[in-house]
Coordinates of C-alpha atoms in Angstrom, one line a residue:
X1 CA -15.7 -1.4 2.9
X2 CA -12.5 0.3 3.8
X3 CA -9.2 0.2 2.1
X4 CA -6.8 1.1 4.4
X5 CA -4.9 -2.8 4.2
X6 CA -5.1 -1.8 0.3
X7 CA -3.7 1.4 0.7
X8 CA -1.1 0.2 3.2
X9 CA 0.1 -2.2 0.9
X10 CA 0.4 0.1 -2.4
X11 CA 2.5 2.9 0.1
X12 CA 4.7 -0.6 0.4
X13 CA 4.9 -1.6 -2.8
X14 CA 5.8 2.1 -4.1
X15 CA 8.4 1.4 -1.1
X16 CA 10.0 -1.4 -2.4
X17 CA 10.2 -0.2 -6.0
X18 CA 11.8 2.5 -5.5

């Protein structure tokens, strides 16, 4: 089980929050 989508998506969440 990888969680590269999973980590691609938290780098873009942390993106849009800021």
């Amino acid at each position: 089980m990888t969680r590269s989508r999973n980590d691609m998506e938290a780098r873009v969440r942390l993106r849009l929050a800021l």
